[in-house]
CSV table of C-alpha atoms and ligand atoms in Angstrom, one decimal:
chain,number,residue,atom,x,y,z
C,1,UNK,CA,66.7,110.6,-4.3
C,2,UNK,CA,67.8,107.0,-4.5
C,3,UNK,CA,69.4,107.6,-8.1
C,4,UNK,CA,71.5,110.4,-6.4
C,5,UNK,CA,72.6,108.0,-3.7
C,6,UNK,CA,73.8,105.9,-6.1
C,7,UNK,CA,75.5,108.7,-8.0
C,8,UNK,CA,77.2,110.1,-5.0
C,9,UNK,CA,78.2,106.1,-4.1
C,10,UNK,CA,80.0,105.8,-7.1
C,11,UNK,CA,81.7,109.1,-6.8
C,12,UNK,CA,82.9,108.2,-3.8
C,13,UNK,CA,83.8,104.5,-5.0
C,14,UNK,CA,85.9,106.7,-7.9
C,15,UNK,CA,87.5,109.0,-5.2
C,16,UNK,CA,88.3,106.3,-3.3
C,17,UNK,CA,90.3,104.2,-6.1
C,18,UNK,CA,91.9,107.7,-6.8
C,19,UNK,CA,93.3,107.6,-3.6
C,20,UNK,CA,94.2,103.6,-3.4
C,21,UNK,CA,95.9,104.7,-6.4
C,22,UNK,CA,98.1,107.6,-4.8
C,23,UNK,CA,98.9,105.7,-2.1
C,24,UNK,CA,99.6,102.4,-3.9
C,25,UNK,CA,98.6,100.4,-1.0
C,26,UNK,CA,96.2,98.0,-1.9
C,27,UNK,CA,98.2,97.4,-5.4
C,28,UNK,CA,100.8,94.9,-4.7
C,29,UNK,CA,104.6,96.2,-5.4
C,30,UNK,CA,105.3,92.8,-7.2
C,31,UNK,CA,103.5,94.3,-10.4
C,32,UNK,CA,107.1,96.1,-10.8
C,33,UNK,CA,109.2,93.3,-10.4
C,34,UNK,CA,110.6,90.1,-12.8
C,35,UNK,CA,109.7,86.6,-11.3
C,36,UNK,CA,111.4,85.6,-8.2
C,37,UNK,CA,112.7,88.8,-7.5
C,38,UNK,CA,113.5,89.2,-3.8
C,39,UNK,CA,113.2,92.3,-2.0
C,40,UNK,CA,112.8,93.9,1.4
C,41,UNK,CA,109.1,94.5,2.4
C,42,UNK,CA,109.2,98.4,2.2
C,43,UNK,CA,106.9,98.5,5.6
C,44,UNK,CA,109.8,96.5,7.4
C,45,UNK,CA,112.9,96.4,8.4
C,46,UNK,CA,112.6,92.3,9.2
C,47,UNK,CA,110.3,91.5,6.0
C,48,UNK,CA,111.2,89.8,2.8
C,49,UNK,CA,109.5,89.6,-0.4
C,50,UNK,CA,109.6,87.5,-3.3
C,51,UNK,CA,107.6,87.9,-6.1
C,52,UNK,CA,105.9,85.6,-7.7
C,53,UNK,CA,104.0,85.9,-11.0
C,54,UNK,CA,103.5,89.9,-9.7
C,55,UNK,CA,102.3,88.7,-6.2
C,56,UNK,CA,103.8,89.0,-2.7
C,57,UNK,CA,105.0,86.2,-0.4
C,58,UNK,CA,106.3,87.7,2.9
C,59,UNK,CA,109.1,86.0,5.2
C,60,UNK,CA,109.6,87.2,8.0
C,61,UNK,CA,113.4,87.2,9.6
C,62,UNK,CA,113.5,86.1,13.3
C,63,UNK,CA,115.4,85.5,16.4
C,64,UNK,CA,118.8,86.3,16.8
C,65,UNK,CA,119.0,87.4,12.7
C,66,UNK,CA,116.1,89.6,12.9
C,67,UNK,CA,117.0,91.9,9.9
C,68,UNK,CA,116.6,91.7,6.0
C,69,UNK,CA,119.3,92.1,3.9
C,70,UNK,CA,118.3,93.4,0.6
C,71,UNK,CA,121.7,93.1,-1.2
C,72,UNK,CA,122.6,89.2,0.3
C,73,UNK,CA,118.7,88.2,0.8
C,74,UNK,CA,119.7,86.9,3.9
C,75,UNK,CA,118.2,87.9,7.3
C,76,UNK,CA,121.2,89.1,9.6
C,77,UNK,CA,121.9,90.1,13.0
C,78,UNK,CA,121.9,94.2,11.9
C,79,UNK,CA,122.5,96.3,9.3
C,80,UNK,CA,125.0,98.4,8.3
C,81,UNK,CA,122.8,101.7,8.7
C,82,UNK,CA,125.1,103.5,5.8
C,83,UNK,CA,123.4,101.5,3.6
C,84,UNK,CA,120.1,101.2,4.8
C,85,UNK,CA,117.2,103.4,6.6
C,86,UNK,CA,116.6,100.3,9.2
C,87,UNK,CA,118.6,101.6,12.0
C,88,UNK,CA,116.9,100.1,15.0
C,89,UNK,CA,119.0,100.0,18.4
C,90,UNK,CA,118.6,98.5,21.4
C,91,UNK,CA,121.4,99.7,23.3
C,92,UNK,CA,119.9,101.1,27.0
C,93,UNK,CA,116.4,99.6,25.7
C,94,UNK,CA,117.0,96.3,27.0
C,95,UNK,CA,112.7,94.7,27.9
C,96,UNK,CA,111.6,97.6,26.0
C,97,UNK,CA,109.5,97.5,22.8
C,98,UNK,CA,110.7,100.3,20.1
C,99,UNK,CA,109.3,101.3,17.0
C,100,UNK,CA,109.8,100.0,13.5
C,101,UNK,CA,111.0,103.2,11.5
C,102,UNK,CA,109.2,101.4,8.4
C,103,UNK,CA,105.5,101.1,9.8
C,104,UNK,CA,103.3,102.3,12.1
C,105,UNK,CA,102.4,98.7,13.0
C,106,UNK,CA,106.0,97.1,13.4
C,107,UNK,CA,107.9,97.3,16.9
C,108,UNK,CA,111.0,95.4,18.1
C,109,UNK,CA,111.1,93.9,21.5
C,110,UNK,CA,114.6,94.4,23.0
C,111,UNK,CA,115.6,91.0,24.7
C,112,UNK,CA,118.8,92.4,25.8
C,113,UNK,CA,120.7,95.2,24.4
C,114,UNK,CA,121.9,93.3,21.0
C,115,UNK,CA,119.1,91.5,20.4
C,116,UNK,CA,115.7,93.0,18.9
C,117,UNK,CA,113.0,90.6,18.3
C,118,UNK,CA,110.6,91.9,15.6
C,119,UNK,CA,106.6,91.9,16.3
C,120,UNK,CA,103.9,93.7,14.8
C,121,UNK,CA,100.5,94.8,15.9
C,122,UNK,CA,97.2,93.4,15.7
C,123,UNK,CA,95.3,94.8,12.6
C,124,UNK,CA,93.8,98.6,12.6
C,125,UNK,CA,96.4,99.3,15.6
C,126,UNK,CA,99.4,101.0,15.5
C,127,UNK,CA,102.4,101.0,18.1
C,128,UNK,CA,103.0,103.4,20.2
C,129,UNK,CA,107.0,103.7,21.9
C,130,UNK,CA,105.5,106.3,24.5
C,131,UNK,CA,103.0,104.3,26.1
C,132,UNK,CA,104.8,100.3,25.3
C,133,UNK,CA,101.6,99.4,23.7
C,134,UNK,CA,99.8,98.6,20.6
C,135,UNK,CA,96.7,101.3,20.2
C,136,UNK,CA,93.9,102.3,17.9
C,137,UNK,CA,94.9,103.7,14.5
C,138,UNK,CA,92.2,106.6,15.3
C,139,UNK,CA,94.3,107.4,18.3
C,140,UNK,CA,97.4,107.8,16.6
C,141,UNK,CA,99.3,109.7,15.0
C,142,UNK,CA,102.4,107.9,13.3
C,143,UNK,CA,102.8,108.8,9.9
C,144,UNK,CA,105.5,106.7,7.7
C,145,UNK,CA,108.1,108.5,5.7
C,146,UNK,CA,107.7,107.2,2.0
C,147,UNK,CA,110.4,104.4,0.6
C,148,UNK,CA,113.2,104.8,-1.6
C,149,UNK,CA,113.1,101.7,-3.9
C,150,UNK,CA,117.2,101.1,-3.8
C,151,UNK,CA,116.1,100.5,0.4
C,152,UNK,CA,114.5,97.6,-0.6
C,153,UNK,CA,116.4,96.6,-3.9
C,154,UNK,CA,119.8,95.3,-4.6
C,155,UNK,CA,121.7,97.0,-7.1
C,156,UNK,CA,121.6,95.5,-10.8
C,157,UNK,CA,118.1,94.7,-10.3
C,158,UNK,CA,115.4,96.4,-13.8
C,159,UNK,CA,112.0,97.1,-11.9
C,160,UNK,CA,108.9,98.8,-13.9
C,161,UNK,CA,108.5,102.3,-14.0
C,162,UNK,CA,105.1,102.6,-14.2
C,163,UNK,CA,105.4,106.5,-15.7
C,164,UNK,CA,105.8,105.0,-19.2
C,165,UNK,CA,105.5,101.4,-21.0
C,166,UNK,CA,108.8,101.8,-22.0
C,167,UNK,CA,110.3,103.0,-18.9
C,168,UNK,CA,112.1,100.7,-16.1
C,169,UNK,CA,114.2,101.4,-13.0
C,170,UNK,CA,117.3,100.0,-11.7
C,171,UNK,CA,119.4,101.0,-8.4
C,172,UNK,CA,123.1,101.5,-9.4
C,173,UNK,CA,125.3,102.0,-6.0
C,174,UNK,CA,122.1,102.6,-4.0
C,175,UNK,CA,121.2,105.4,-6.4
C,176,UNK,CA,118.0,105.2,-8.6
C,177,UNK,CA,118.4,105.5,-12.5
C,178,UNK,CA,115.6,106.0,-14.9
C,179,UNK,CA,116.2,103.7,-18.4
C,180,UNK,CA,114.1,103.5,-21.6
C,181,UNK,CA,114.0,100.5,-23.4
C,182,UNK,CA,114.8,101.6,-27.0
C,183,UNK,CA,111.6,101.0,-29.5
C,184,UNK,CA,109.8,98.5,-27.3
C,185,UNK,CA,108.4,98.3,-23.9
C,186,UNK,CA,109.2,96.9,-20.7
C,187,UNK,CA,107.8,93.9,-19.4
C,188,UNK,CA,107.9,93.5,-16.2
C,189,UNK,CA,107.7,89.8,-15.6
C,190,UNK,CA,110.6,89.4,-17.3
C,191,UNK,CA,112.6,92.5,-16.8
C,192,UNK,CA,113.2,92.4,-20.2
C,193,UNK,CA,112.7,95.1,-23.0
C,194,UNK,CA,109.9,93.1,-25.5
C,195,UNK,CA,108.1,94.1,-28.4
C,196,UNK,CA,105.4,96.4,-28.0
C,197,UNK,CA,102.6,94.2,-28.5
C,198,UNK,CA,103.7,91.9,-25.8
C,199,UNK,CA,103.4,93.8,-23.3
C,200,UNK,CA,99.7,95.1,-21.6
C,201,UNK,CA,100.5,98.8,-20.9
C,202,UNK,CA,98.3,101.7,-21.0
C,203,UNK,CA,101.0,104.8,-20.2
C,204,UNK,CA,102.3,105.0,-24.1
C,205,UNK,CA,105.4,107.3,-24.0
C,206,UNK,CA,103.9,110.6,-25.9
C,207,UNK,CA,105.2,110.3,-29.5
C,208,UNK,CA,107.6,113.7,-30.5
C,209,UNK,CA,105.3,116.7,-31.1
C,210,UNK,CA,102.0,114.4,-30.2
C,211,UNK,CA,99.6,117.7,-30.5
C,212,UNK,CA,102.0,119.7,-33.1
C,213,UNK,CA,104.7,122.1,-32.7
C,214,UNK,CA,104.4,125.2,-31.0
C,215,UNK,CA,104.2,127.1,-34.1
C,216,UNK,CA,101.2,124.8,-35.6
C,217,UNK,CA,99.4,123.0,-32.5
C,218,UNK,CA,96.4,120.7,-32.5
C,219,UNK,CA,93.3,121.5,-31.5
C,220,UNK,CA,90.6,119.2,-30.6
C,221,UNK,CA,92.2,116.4,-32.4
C,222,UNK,CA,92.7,112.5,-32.1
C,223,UNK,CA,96.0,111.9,-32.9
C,224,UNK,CA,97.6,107.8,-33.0
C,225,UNK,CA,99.8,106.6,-30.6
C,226,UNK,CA,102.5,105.1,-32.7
C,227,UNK,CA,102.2,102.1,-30.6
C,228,UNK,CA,98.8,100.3,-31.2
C,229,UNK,CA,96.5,100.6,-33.9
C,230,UNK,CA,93.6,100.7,-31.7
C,231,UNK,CA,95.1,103.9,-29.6
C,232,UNK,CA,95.0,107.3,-29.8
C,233,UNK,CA,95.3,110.8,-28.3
C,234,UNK,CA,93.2,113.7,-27.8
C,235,UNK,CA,94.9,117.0,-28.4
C,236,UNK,CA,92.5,119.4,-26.6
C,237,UNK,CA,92.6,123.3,-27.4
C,238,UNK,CA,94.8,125.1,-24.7
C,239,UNK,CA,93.5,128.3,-23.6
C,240,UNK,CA,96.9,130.2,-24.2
C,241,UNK,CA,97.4,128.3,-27.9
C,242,UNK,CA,100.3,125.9,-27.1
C,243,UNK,CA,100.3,122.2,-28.0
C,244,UNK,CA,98.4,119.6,-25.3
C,245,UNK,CA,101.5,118.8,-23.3
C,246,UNK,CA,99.2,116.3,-21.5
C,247,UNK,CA,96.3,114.8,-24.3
C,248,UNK,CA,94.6,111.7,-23.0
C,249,UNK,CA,94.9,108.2,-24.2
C,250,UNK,CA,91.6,106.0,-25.7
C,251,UNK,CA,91.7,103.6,-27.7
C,252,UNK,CA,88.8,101.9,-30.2
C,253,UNK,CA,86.6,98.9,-29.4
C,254,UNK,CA,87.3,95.7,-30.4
C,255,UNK,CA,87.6,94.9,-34.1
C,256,UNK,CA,88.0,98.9,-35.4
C,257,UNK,CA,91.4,100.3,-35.3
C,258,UNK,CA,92.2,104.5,-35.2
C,259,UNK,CA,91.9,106.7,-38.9
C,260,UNK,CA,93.4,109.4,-38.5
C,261,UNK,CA,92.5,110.9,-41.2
C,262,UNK,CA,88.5,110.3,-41.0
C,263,UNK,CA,88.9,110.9,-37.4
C,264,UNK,CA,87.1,107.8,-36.4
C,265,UNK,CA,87.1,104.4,-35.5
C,266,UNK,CA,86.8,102.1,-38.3
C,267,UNK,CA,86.9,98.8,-39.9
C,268,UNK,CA,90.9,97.2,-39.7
C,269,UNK,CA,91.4,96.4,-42.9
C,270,UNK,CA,90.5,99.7,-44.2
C,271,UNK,CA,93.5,101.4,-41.6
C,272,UNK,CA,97.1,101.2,-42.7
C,273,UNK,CA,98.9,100.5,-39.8
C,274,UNK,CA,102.3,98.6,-39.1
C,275,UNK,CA,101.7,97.9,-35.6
C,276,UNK,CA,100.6,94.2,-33.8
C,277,UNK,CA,97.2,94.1,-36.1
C,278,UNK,CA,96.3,91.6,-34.0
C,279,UNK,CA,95.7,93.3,-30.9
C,280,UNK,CA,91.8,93.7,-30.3
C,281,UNK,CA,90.9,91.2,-32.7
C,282,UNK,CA,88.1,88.9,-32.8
C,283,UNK,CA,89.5,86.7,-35.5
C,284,UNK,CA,92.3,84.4,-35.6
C,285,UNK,CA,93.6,85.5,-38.6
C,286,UNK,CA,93.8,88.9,-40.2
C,287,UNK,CA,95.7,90.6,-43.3
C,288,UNK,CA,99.2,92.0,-42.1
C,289,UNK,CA,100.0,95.4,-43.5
C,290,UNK,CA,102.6,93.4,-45.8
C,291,UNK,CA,102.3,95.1,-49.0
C,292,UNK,CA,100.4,93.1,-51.6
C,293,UNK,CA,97.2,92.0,-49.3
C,294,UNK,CA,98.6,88.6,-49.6
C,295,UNK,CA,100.2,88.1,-46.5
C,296,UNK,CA,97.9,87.2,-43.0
C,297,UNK,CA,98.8,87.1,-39.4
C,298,UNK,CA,97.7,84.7,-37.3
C,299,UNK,CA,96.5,85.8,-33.5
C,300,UNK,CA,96.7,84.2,-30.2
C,301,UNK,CA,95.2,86.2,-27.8
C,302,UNK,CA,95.2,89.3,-29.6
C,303,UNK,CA,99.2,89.3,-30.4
C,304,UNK,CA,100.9,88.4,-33.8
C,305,UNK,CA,101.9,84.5,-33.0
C,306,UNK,CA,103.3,84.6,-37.1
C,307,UNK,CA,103.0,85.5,-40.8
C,308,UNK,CA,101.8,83.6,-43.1
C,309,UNK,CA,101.7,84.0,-47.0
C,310,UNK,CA,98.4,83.1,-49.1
C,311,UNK,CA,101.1,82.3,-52.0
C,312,UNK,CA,99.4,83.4,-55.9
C,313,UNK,CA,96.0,84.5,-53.6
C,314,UNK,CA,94.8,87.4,-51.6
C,315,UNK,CA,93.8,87.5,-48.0
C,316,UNK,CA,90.2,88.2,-47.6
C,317,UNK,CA,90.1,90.4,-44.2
C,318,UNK,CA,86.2,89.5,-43.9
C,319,UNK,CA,86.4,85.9,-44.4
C,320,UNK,CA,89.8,85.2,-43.0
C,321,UNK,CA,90.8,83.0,-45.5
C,322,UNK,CA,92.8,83.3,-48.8
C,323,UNK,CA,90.7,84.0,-51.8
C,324,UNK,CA,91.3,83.7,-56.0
C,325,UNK,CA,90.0,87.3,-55.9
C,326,UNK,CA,92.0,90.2,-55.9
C,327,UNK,CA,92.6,92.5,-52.1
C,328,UNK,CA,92.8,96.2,-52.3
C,329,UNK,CA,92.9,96.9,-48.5
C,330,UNK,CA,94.2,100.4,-47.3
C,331,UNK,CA,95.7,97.7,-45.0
C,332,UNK,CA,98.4,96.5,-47.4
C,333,UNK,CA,98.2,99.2,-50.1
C,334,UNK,CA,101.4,98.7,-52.5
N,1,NAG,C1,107.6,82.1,-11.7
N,1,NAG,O1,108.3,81.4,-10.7
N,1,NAG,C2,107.6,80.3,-10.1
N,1,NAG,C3,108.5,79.7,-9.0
N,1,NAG,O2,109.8,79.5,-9.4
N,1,NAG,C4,107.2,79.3,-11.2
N,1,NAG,O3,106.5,78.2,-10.6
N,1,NAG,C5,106.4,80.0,-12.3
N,1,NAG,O4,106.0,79.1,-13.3
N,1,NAG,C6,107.1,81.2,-12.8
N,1,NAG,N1,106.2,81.9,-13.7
N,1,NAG,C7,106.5,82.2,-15.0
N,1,NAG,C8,105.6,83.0,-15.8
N,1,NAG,O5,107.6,81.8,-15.5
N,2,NAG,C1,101.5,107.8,21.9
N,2,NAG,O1,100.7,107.9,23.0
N,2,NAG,C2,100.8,109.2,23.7
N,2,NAG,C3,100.0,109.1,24.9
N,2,NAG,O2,98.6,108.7,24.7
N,2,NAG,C4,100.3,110.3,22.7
N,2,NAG,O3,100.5,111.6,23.3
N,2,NAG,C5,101.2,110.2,21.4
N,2,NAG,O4,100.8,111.1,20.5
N,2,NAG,C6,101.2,108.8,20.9
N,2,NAG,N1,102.2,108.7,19.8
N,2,NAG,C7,101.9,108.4,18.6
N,2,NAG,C8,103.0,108.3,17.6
N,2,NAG,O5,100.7,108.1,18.2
């Protein structure tokens, strides 16, 4: 009875992070964004953000400038509502509280008829316009419409799209555009397009034809990534015998990399494989796929820091060291 408590607690632990995930509210939006990035707070019309090293520091505009502007990152009397969904008016509201259209928890307190004064609710209450008050979330029912990122970005700005490692966003005139950085991934710290191995992504882009063509597909098979050596896919048999168009992503433990041809995990240095050879490894140094087996990489941190060359000798994978003795490694076959 107890072990099916716990069972059922960690169910609901997993649906819960399912849904934290959906709603992306407890995962801070400055994951997406380059440092010092400044944007509007998505749940307000009077809210900045800037990110720093991915996390959220919120200013708040006040007074007589109680709007943030997303393009001038500068907090402003009111916005031009053409170019933003923060339309807030207090004409005939003058001593009147209305509603933030970006939260349930943000209101504006009309001092006169031009000037809003933004507030928000104590926690786990929302604001209500009908009664003038700030109520129990039970007891409401205000629902926010979801964000459009080029609300709360400036045009020109590359943001992660977290669909793909090598995907990114930017808003061109207030429109959204998809971009793919070109054999390499996006990191988003930088909001540059890096090498592969620099960046800690899980959402590999599907290589072409990942489970086989249509004609020929895969069934039940690990297939590699073509971006780590430790990653692969699973193409599981379709019922109606047409390729996975969605096969999972795994990769090894530490220290073995993906054969695809033994269909296994296995030992590095017996895996040819031109990616970062580095990443997942316990040692500092390990043979690079160089042909010859006498070149070695050196590893920071499980990324390739450099190359190095053991000169007339052979890199020994197992010692880590350059040896007199000849290397045959599937690693660095010639
Ligand atoms: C990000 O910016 C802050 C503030 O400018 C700076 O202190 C920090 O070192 C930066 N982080 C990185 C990784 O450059
Ligand atoms: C505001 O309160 C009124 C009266 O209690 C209620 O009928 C209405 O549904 C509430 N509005 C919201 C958005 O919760």
């Amino acid at each position: 009875m107890e072990k099916f408590g716990a069972i059922l607690g960690v169910a609901l632990v997993l649906l819960l992070q399912g849904l934290d995930v959906v709603n992306g509210r407890n995962e801070d939006i400055c994951r997406l964004f380059s440092n010092n990035t400044v944007i509007r707070d998505p749940e307000s019309c009077s809210q900045s953000i800037t990110c720093i090293d991915s996390v959220s520091y919120y200013s708040t505009c006040t007074g007589s400038t109680p709007f943030f502007d997303k393009d001038t990152g500068k907090c402003v009397k009111s916005l031009s509502t053409s170019t933003s969904s923060c339309s807030i008016s207090c004409a005939d509201r003058a001593k009147q509280f209305v509603a933030d259209p970006k939260s349930c928890y943000g209101y504006y307190y009309c001092a006169d008829e031009e000037t809003a004064l933004y507030g928000t609710c104590p926690q786990e209450t929302h604001f209500n316009a009908t009664t003038q008050m700030c109520s129990r979330q039970h007891e409401s029912d205000c629902t926010t419409s979801t964000f459009e990122y080029c609300s709360i970005v400036k045009n020109g700005v590359n943001f992660d799209n977290l669909q793909g490692c090598n995907m990114y966003h930017v808003c061109e005139k207030g429109v959204l555009k998809d971009k793919t950085c070109s054999k390499t991934y996006y990191q988003a710290s930088t909001g540059e397009c890096v090498s592969k191995a620099l960046v800690d992504c899980d959402a590999h882009p599907l290589p072409t034809d990942v489970c086989g063509k249509a004609s020929k597909p895969y069934e039940n098979k690990f297939v590699a990534d073509e971006a780590t050596c430790r990653g692969y896919f699973y193409c599981a048999k379709q019922k109606d015998g047409t390729p996975d168009p969605n096969p999972v992503w795994n990769q090894c433990p530490q220290d073995r990399f993906f054969d695809a041809s033994s269909q296994m995990c296995i030992t590095p240095s017996s895996v040819y494989c031109s990616h970062d050879r580095c990443d997942g490894r316990t040692a500092s140094f390990v043979v690079s796929a160089t042909k010859g087996c006498r070149n070695y990489l050196s590893c920071s941190d499980g990324v390739t820091v450099s190359e190095r060359s053991c000169g007339n000798y052979f890199f020994d994978d197992q010692q880590g060291a350059c040896t007199p003795s000849v290397q045959t490694y599937t690693a660095c076959k010639t």
